[in-house]
Amino acid sequence: MHAEDRHQAILRRLRERGSLRVTDFAEELKVSAVTVRRDVEALAERGLVARVHGGALLPETAPAPAPPSPAPSGAPVVFGLVVPAADYYYPEVIKGAREAAAARGIRLVLGISQYRPEEERAQVRQLLSHGIDGLLIAPCGPPGDQDWLAALGVPFVLVERRSGDDVPGAERVVTDHAHGARLAVRHLAGSGRGRIGLLLRADSPHSALVQEGYLGGLASLGLPAPDALRFTITAPEADPLRRDAQLDEFTGAVEAGLLDAVLVHNDHDAIVLLPRLRARGLSVPGDLAIVAYDDEVAALADIPLTAVAPPKRAVGVAAVDLLALRLADPPRARHHLSILPELKIRASSA
């Protein structure tokens, strides 16, 4: 069992029972207690669990003296937060949401959908059965399949999703990913690059916005945007042969001199490119300047990568604040908040 599978199993057990003992759970998973203890430590560092002697609990936040819109019983307000994963992009969103909830005296309960719409709905049903007062959610289903959220009976805020504009009652907090892509293009052009390409993951919910910003950035600078400079990775990681072929197509284009710079969404793919480029005798940033998108692990590459950094923690904070304001003032106008990312400049785009 991979580490992320164990992490999801730990979180699932904690949501079901509220606590677990390391030794018992290790025996159940058929792994060592040391392995489970390390998993718990890793989750605790992300703020997803609370370590206790011999086990783990779901993190609790203490109620503040005057929580917003308290339940009739006087209990603190409870928000549910459902995100697709806890290992990439979302840990900082979760951390920001927990900090904002704690500051307001709100208890935050986490659900992980694992990018499965049926699991997402199951998580939401479970949260509703526990009596949440509001929901924060990054839906993983198709963009046109969010109307079910309007029937939940509690206010909700979409996190890093724009497709709920027409869903009754929907509010949202997002990163302006198009702005981030424009920042990258302007930086690369300012470094003297004129053939700026784009490498995207087809399975990312943000890819269309990154491409929109990329094209807009090139247009604003009067630079060409031929289709030959745009590449999409459509193969899933479970299909490594096809994925390798698509990455080889990109590196072949660099070798042929079609492009001298690229915006890569996301960090993982940008890092994977480095040894492939070296194998063809190409240097970074000499032959190819790179800007990665997400800034999750870009700084850890052997050539630290310049990256667009979405304001993940700020998104989590703003989402909690927006939902709390909705509870305090139900008739207020709906809000769609967009927060700007920043560019972290490192050696790869000089």
PDB file of N, CA, C and O in Angstrom, residues 187-188 193 260-262 274 283-286 288-292 298 301 303-307 344-350:
ATOM      1  N   HIS A 187       7.206  37.502 -17.705  1.00  0.00           N
ATOM      2  CA  HIS A 187       8.547  37.296 -17.154  1.00  0.00           C
ATOM      3  C   HIS A 187       9.459  36.634 -18.180  1.00  0.00           C
ATOM      4  O   HIS A 187      10.615  37.060 -18.365  1.00  0.00           O
ATOM      5  N   LEU A 188       8.969  35.612 -18.860  1.00  0.00           N
ATOM      6  CA  LEU A 188       9.790  34.923 -19.852  1.00  0.00           C
ATOM      7  C   LEU A 188      10.133  35.848 -21.021  1.00  0.00           C
ATOM      8  O   LEU A 188      11.278  35.867 -21.504  1.00  0.00           O
ATOM      9  N   ARG A 193      13.054  35.898 -24.171  1.00  0.00           N
ATOM     10  CA  ARG A 193      12.537  34.724 -24.888  1.00  0.00           C
ATOM     11  C   ARG A 193      11.381  35.134 -25.800  1.00  0.00           C
ATOM     12  O   ARG A 193      10.495  35.896 -25.388  1.00  0.00           O
ATOM     13  N   ASP A 260      11.920  28.321 -27.013  1.00  0.00           N
ATOM     14  CA  ASP A 260      13.065  28.597 -26.147  1.00  0.00           C
ATOM     15  C   ASP A 260      12.638  28.887 -24.712  1.00  0.00           C
ATOM     16  O   ASP A 260      13.459  29.217 -23.859  1.00  0.00           O
ATOM     17  N   ALA A 261      11.336  28.749 -24.435  1.00  0.00           N
ATOM     18  CA  ALA A 261      10.812  28.946 -23.080  1.00  0.00           C
ATOM     19  C   ALA A 261       9.484  28.211 -22.981  1.00  0.00           C
ATOM     20  O   ALA A 261       8.823  27.956 -23.995  1.00  0.00           O
ATOM     21  N   VAL A 262       9.085  27.893 -21.744  1.00  0.00           N
ATOM     22  CA  VAL A 262       7.817  27.168 -21.570  1.00  0.00           C
ATOM     23  C   VAL A 262       7.236  27.426 -20.185  1.00  0.00           C
ATOM     24  O   VAL A 262       7.967  27.587 -19.200  1.00  0.00           O
ATOM     25  N   LEU A 274      13.405  17.923 -16.547  1.00  0.00           N
ATOM     26  CA  LEU A 274      14.813  18.294 -16.437  1.00  0.00           C
ATOM     27  C   LEU A 274      15.760  17.181 -16.893  1.00  0.00           C
ATOM     28  O   LEU A 274      16.626  17.419 -17.743  1.00  0.00           O
ATOM     29  N   SER A 283      20.142  22.371 -22.133  1.00  0.00           N
ATOM     30  CA  SER A 283      20.353  22.955 -20.802  1.00  0.00           C
ATOM     31  C   SER A 283      19.198  23.857 -20.406  1.00  0.00           C
ATOM     32  O   SER A 283      18.506  24.427 -21.262  1.00  0.00           O
ATOM     33  N   VAL A 284      18.995  23.976 -19.095  1.00  0.00           N
ATOM     34  CA  VAL A 284      18.003  24.886 -18.507  1.00  0.00           C
ATOM     35  C   VAL A 284      18.757  25.825 -17.571  1.00  0.00           C
ATOM     36  O   VAL A 284      19.501  25.361 -16.699  1.00  0.00           O
ATOM     37  N   PRO A 285      18.661  27.136 -17.768  1.00  0.00           N
ATOM     38  CA  PRO A 285      17.769  27.838 -18.705  1.00  0.00           C
ATOM     39  C   PRO A 285      18.392  28.193 -20.045  1.00  0.00           C
ATOM     40  O   PRO A 285      17.781  28.951 -20.807  1.00  0.00           O
ATOM     41  N   GLY A 286      19.601  27.690 -20.350  1.00  0.00           N
ATOM     42  CA  GLY A 286      20.269  28.081 -21.588  1.00  0.00           C
ATOM     43  C   GLY A 286      19.445  27.836 -22.831  1.00  0.00           C
ATOM     44  O   GLY A 286      19.105  28.764 -23.586  1.00  0.00           O
ATOM     45  N   LEU A 288      16.375  26.227 -22.787  1.00  0.00           N
ATOM     46  CA  LEU A 288      14.939  26.333 -22.470  1.00  0.00           C
ATOM     47  C   LEU A 288      14.759  26.956 -21.097  1.00  0.00           C
ATOM     48  O   LEU A 288      15.211  26.402 -20.084  1.00  0.00           O
ATOM     49  N   ALA A 289      14.113  28.109 -21.050  1.00  0.00           N
ATOM     50  CA  ALA A 289      13.732  28.720 -19.773  1.00  0.00           C
ATOM     51  C   ALA A 289      12.391  28.138 -19.337  1.00  0.00           C
ATOM     52  O   ALA A 289      11.480  27.971 -20.153  1.00  0.00           O
ATOM     53  N   ILE A 290      12.271  27.802 -18.057  1.00  0.00           N
ATOM     54  CA  ILE A 290      11.066  27.128 -17.555  1.00  0.00           C
ATOM     55  C   ILE A 290      10.448  27.932 -16.427  1.00  0.00           C
ATOM     56  O   ILE A 290      11.147  28.384 -15.511  1.00  0.00           O
ATOM     57  N   VAL A 291       9.134  28.086 -16.483  1.00  0.00           N
ATOM     58  CA  VAL A 291       8.343  28.540 -15.342  1.00  0.00           C
ATOM     59  C   VAL A 291       7.321  27.447 -15.047  1.00  0.00           C
ATOM     60  O   VAL A 291       6.574  27.041 -15.936  1.00  0.00           O
ATOM     61  N   ALA A 292       7.332  26.957 -13.823  1.00  0.00           N
ATOM     62  CA  ALA A 292       6.360  25.945 -13.404  1.00  0.00           C
ATOM     63  C   ALA A 292       5.126  26.625 -12.825  1.00  0.00           C
ATOM     64  O   ALA A 292       5.172  27.809 -12.455  1.00  0.00           O
ATOM     65  N   ALA A 298       8.545  23.069  -6.781  1.00  0.00           N
ATOM     66  CA  ALA A 298       9.433  23.654  -7.789  1.00  0.00           C
ATOM     67  C   ALA A 298      10.784  24.043  -7.205  1.00  0.00           C
ATOM     68  O   ALA A 298      11.823  23.887  -7.852  1.00  0.00           O
ATOM     69  N   ALA A 301      13.720  21.222  -7.042  1.00  0.00           N
ATOM     70  CA  ALA A 301      14.368  20.631  -8.208  1.00  0.00           C
ATOM     71  C   ALA A 301      15.873  20.874  -8.150  1.00  0.00           C
ATOM     72  O   ALA A 301      16.343  21.802  -7.492  1.00  0.00           O
ATOM     73  N   ILE A 303      17.654  22.086 -10.377  1.00  0.00           N
ATOM     74  CA  ILE A 303      17.717  23.484 -10.808  1.00  0.00           C
ATOM     75  C   ILE A 303      16.436  24.132 -10.266  1.00  0.00           C
ATOM     76  O   ILE A 303      15.352  23.890 -10.808  1.00  0.00           O
ATOM     77  N   PRO A 304      16.523  24.903  -9.169  1.00  0.00           N
ATOM     78  CA  PRO A 304      15.292  25.454  -8.589  1.00  0.00           C
ATOM     79  C   PRO A 304      14.469  26.201  -9.637  1.00  0.00           C
ATOM     80  O   PRO A 304      14.987  27.061 -10.355  1.00  0.00           O
ATOM     81  N   LEU A 305      13.203  25.824  -9.739  1.00  0.00           N
ATOM     82  CA  LEU A 305      12.358  26.323 -10.819  1.00  0.00           C
ATOM     83  C   LEU A 305      11.596  27.576 -10.421  1.00  0.00           C
ATOM     84  O   LEU A 305      10.948  27.613  -9.358  1.00  0.00           O
ATOM     85  N   THR A 306      11.662  28.586 -11.276  1.00  0.00           N
ATOM     86  CA  THR A 306      10.753  29.719 -11.143  1.00  0.00           C
ATOM     87  C   THR A 306       9.327  29.184 -11.244  1.00  0.00           C
ATOM     88  O   THR A 306       9.044  28.297 -12.051  1.00  0.00           O
ATOM     89  N   ALA A 307       8.428  29.716 -10.426  1.00  0.00           N
ATOM     90  CA  ALA A 307       7.073  29.145 -10.401  1.00  0.00           C
ATOM     91  C   ALA A 307       6.029  30.196 -10.069  1.00  0.00           C
ATOM     92  O   ALA A 307       6.292  31.150  -9.321  1.00  0.00           O
ATOM     93  N   LYS A 344       7.374  33.409  -8.140  1.00  0.00           N
ATOM     94  CA  LYS A 344       8.588  33.187  -7.352  1.00  0.00           C
ATOM     95  C   LYS A 344       9.742  32.963  -8.338  1.00  0.00           C
ATOM     96  O   LYS A 344       9.813  31.911  -8.978  1.00  0.00           O
ATOM     97  N   ILE A 345      10.626  33.937  -8.456  1.00  0.00           N
ATOM     98  CA  ILE A 345      11.685  33.873  -9.471  1.00  0.00           C
ATOM     99  C   ILE A 345      12.901  33.128  -8.919  1.00  0.00           C
ATOM    100  O   ILE A 345      13.421  33.455  -7.862  1.00  0.00           O
ATOM    101  N   ARG A 346      13.314  32.105  -9.687  1.00  0.00           N
ATOM    102  CA  ARG A 346      14.490  31.301  -9.322  1.00  0.00           C
ATOM    103  C   ARG A 346      15.369  31.131 -10.570  1.00  0.00           C
ATOM    104  O   ARG A 346      15.196  31.848 -11.548  1.00  0.00           O
ATOM    105  N   ALA A 347      16.274  30.196 -10.551  1.00  0.00           N
ATOM    106  CA  ALA A 347      17.321  30.127 -11.571  1.00  0.00           C
ATOM    107  C   ALA A 347      16.853  29.640 -12.930  1.00  0.00           C
ATOM    108  O   ALA A 347      17.514  29.877 -13.940  1.00  0.00           O
ATOM    109  N   SER A 348      15.712  28.970 -13.003  1.00  0.00           N
ATOM    110  CA  SER A 348      15.355  28.239 -14.222  1.00  0.00           C
ATOM    111  C   SER A 348      14.848  29.114 -15.361  1.00  0.00           C
ATOM    112  O   SER A 348      14.676  28.631 -16.467  1.00  0.00           O
ATOM    113  N   SER A 349      14.562  30.398 -15.094  1.00  0.00           N
ATOM    114  CA  SER A 349      13.947  31.222 -16.137  1.00  0.00           C
ATOM    115  C   SER A 349      14.821  32.413 -16.500  1.00  0.00           C
ATOM    116  O   SER A 349      14.349  33.350 -17.133  1.00  0.00           O
ATOM    117  N   ALA A 350      16.092  32.393 -16.098  1.00  0.00           N
ATOM    118  CA  ALA A 350      16.980  33.537 -16.379  1.00  0.00           C
ATOM    119  C   ALA A 350      17.257  33.648 -17.872  1.00  0.00           C
ATOM    120  O   ALA A 350      17.205  32.658 -18.595  1.00  0.00           O
TER     121      ALA A 350
END
